[in-house]
Coordinates of C-alpha atoms and ligand atoms in Angstrom, one line a residue:
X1 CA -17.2 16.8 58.3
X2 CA -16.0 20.4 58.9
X3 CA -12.2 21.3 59.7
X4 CA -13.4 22.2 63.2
X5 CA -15.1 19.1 63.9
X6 CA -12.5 17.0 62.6
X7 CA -9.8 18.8 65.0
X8 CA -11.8 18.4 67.9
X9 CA -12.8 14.8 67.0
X10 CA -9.3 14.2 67.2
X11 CA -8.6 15.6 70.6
X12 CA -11.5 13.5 72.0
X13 CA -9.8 10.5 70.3
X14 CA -6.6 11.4 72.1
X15 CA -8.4 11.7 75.3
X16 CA -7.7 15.0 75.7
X17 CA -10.0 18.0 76.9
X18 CA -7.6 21.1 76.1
X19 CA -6.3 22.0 72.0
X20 CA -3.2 22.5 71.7
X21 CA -2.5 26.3 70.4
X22 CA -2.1 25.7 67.1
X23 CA -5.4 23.3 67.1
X24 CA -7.1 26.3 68.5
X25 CA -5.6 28.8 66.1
X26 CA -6.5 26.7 63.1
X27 CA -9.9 26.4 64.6
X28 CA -9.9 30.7 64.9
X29 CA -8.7 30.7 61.7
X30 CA -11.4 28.7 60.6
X31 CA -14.3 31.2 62.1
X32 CA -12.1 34.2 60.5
X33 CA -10.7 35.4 64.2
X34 CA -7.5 36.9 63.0
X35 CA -4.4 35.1 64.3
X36 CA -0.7 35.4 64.4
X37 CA 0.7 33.0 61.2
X38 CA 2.7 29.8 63.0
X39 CA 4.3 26.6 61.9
X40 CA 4.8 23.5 64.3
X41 CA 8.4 22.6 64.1
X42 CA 9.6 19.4 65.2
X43 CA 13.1 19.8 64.9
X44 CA 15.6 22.6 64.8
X45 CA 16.0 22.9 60.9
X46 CA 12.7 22.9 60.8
X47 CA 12.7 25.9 63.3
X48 CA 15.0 27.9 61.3
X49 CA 13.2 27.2 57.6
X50 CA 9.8 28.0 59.0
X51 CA 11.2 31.3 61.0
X52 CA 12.6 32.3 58.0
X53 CA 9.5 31.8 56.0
X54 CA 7.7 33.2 58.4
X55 CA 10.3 36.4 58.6
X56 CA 11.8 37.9 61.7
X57 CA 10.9 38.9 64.3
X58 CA 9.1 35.4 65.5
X59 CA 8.2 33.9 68.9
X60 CA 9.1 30.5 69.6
X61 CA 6.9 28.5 72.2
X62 CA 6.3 25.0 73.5
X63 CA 3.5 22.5 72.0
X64 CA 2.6 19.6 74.7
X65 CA -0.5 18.7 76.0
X66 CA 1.1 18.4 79.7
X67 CA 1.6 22.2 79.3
X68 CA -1.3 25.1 80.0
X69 CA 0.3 27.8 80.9
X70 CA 3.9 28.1 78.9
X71 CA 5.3 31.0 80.3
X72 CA 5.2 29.3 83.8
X73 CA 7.8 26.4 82.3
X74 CA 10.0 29.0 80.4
X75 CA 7.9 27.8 77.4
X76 CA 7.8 31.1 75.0
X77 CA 10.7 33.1 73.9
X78 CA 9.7 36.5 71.9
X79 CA 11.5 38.7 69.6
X80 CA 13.8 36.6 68.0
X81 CA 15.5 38.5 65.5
X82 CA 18.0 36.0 63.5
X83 CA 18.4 32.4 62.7
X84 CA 21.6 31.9 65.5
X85 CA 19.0 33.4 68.2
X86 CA 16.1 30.9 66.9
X87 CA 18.2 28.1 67.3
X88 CA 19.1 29.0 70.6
X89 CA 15.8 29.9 71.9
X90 CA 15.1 26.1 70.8
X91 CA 17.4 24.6 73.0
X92 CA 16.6 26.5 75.9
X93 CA 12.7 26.3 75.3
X94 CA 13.1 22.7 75.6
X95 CA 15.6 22.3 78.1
X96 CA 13.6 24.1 80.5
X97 CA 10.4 22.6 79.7
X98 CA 12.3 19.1 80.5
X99 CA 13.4 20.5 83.8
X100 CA 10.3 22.7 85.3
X101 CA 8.2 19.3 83.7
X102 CA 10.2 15.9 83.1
X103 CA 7.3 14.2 82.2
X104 CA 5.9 16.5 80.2
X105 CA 5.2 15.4 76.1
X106 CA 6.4 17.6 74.0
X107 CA 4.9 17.8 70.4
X108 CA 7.3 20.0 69.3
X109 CA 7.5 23.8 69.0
X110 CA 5.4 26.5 67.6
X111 CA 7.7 29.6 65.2
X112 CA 5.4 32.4 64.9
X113 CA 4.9 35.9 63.7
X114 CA 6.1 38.3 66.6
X115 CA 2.6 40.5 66.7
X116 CA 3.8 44.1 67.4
X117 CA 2.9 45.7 70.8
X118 CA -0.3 47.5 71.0
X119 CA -3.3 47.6 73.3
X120 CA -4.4 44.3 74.4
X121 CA -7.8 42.5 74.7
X122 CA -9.7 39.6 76.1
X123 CA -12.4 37.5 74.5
X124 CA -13.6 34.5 76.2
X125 CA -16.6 32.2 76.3
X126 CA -17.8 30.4 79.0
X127 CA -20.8 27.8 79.4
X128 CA -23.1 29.1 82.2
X129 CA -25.1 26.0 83.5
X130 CA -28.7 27.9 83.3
X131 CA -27.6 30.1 79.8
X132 CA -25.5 28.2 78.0
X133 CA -22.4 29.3 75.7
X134 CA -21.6 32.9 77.6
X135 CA -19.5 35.6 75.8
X136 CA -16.6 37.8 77.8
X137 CA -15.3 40.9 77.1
X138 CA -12.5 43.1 78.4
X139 CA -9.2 44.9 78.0
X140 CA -6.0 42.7 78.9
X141 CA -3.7 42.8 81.7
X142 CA -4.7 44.7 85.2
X143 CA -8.4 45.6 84.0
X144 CA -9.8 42.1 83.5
X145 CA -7.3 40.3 86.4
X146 CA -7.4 43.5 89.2
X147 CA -10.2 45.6 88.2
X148 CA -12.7 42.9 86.5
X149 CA -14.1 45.4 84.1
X150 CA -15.3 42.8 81.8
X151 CA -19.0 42.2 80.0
X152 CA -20.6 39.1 79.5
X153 CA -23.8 38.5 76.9
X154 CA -25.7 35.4 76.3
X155 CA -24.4 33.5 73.2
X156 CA -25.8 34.2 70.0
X157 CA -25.0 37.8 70.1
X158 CA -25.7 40.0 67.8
X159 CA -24.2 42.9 66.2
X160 CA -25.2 45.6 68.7
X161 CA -24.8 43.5 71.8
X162 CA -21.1 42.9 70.8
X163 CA -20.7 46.4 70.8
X164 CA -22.4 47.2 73.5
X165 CA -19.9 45.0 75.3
X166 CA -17.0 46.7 74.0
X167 CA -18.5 50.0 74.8
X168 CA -19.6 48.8 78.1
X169 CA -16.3 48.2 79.8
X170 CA -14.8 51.3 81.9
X171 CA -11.6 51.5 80.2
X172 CA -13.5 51.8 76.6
X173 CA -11.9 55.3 76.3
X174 CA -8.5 53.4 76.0
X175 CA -10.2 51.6 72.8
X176 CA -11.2 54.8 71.5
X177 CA -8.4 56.7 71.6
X178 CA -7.2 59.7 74.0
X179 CA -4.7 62.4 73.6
X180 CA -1.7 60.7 71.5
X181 CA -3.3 57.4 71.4
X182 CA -4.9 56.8 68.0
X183 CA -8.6 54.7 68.3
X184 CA -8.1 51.1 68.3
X185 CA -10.3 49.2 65.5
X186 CA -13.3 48.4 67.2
X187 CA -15.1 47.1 64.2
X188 CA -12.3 44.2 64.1
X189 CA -13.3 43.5 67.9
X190 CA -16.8 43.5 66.7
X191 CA -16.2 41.0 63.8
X192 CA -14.1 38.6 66.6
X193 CA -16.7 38.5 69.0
X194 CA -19.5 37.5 66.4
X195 CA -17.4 34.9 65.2
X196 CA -16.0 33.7 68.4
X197 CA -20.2 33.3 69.1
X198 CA -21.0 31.5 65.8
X199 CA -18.3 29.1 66.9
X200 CA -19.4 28.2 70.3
X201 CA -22.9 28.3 69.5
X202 CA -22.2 25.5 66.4
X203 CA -19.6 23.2 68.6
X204 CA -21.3 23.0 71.8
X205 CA -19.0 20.6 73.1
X206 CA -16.4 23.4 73.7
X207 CA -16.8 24.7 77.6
X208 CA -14.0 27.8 77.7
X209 CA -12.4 29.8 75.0
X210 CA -9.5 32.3 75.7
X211 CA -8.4 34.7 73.4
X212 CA -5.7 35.8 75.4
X213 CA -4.0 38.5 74.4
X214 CA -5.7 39.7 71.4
X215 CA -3.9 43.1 69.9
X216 CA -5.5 45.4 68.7
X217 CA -4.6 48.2 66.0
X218 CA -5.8 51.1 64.1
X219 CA -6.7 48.6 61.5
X220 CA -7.5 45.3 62.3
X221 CA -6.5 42.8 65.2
X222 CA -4.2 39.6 66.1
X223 CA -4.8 36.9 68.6
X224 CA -1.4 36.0 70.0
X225 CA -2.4 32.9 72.1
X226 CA -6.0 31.1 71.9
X227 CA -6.9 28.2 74.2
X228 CA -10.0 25.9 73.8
X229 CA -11.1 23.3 76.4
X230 CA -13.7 20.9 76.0
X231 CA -16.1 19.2 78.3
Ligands
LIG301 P1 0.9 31.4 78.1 O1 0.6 30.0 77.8 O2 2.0 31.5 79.1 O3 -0.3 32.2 78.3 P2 1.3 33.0 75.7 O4 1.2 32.3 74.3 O5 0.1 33.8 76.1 O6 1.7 31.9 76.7 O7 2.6 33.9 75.7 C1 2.9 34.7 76.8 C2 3.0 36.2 76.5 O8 4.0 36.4 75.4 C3 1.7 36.7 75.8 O9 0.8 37.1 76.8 C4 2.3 37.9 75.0 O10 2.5 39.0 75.8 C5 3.6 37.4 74.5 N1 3.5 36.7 73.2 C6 3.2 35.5 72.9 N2 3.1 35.2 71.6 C7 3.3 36.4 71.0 C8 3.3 36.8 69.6 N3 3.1 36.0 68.6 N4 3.6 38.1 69.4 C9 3.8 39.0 70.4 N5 3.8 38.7 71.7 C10 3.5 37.4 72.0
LIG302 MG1 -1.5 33.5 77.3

């Protein structure tokens, strides 16, 4: 059995229909979408040892299956920048994931690579009930949730449908680069978006993936949060 099956297998075992995000990065990882690196830490030693492996800047955020979206329960901390501010961010990670969510299970808590800032980007597949696995592009922030200048394709895409989508969106000037604004790596968007179809199209079971943001730079590209849900 492949990784990717066995990690889903396990979440259907568990009853559960969302991955957790570092089920979902492994799974990207898996497909070669590039991700941020992580650990799961389960206690704070472990926090420190792994954000030191790892190397500072990191991001510490909440693993539990009762969470979606961990920003809403004070779930993610960025740019931490030492070992004292790690162990802090622990504390208070978890303290207010008790108190927005008492019942909430925590798993424990993700350390990872702090991506630098750059120009963000959206992948996503949906299941559409006539077409099946559905592909989603757009750039992150105010253009996919105000201005919904997204593209969709019919999964398998190929090579010059996924860029035609990235080329497709309004704001594709942004991706190519104006003024001071060196051009973002398209070809790394291209690369993510015919993996991220060869993975829905072989595990048909999963109904939405979110690559949510996904930075992009002049060379390659990082996937800073990744959600999977299965029907
Ligand atoms: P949520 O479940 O709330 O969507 P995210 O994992 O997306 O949580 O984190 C919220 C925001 O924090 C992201 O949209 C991004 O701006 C920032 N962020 C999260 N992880 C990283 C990271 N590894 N590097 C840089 N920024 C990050
Ligand atoms: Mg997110």
């Amino acid at each position: 059995m492949s990784t990717v099956s066995k990690i889903l297998d396990k979440v259907k075992k568990e009853g559960r229909k969302s991955l957790l995000e570092p089920e979902a990065k492994a799974v990207c990882t898996e497909y070669a979408i590039p991700v941020t690196d992580f650990e799961v830490a389960n206690n704070s030693a472990e926090v420190v040892e792994f954000a030191d492996k790892i190397g500072y800047p990191v991001v510490l955020k909440i693993i539990s299956p009762d969470v979606i979206h961990k920003s809403d329960v004070g779930g993610v901390i960025v740019n931490l920048k030492d070992a004292k501010a790690v162990q802090s961010a622990y504390k208070q990670i978890v303290n207010s994931v008790k108190k927005h969510k008492p019942n909430a299970r925590i798993v424990g808590v993700l350390v990872q690579e702090m991506a630098p800032q750059s120009t963000e980007v959206i992948v996503g597949a949906t299941k559409d009930p006539q077409f099946g696995p559905t592909l989603m592009f757009g750039l992150g922030g105010i253009f996919v949730e105000i201005l919904k200048d997204v593209t969709f394709r019919i999964a398998p895409v190929t090579e010059d449908e996924a860029r035609e989508m990235i080329t497709g969106v309004k704001a594709y000037p942004i991706l190519r680069g104006y003024r001071n604004m060196p051009p973002a790596d398209i070809e790394a968007i291209v690369k993510i978006l015919l993996n991220s179809s060869r993975l829905v199209m072989e595990h048909q079971e999963i109904k939405e993936l979110d690559l949510n943001p996904i930075m992009v730079y002049e060379k390659g590209a990082k996937t800073v949060d990744a959600r999977i849900i299965l029907e």
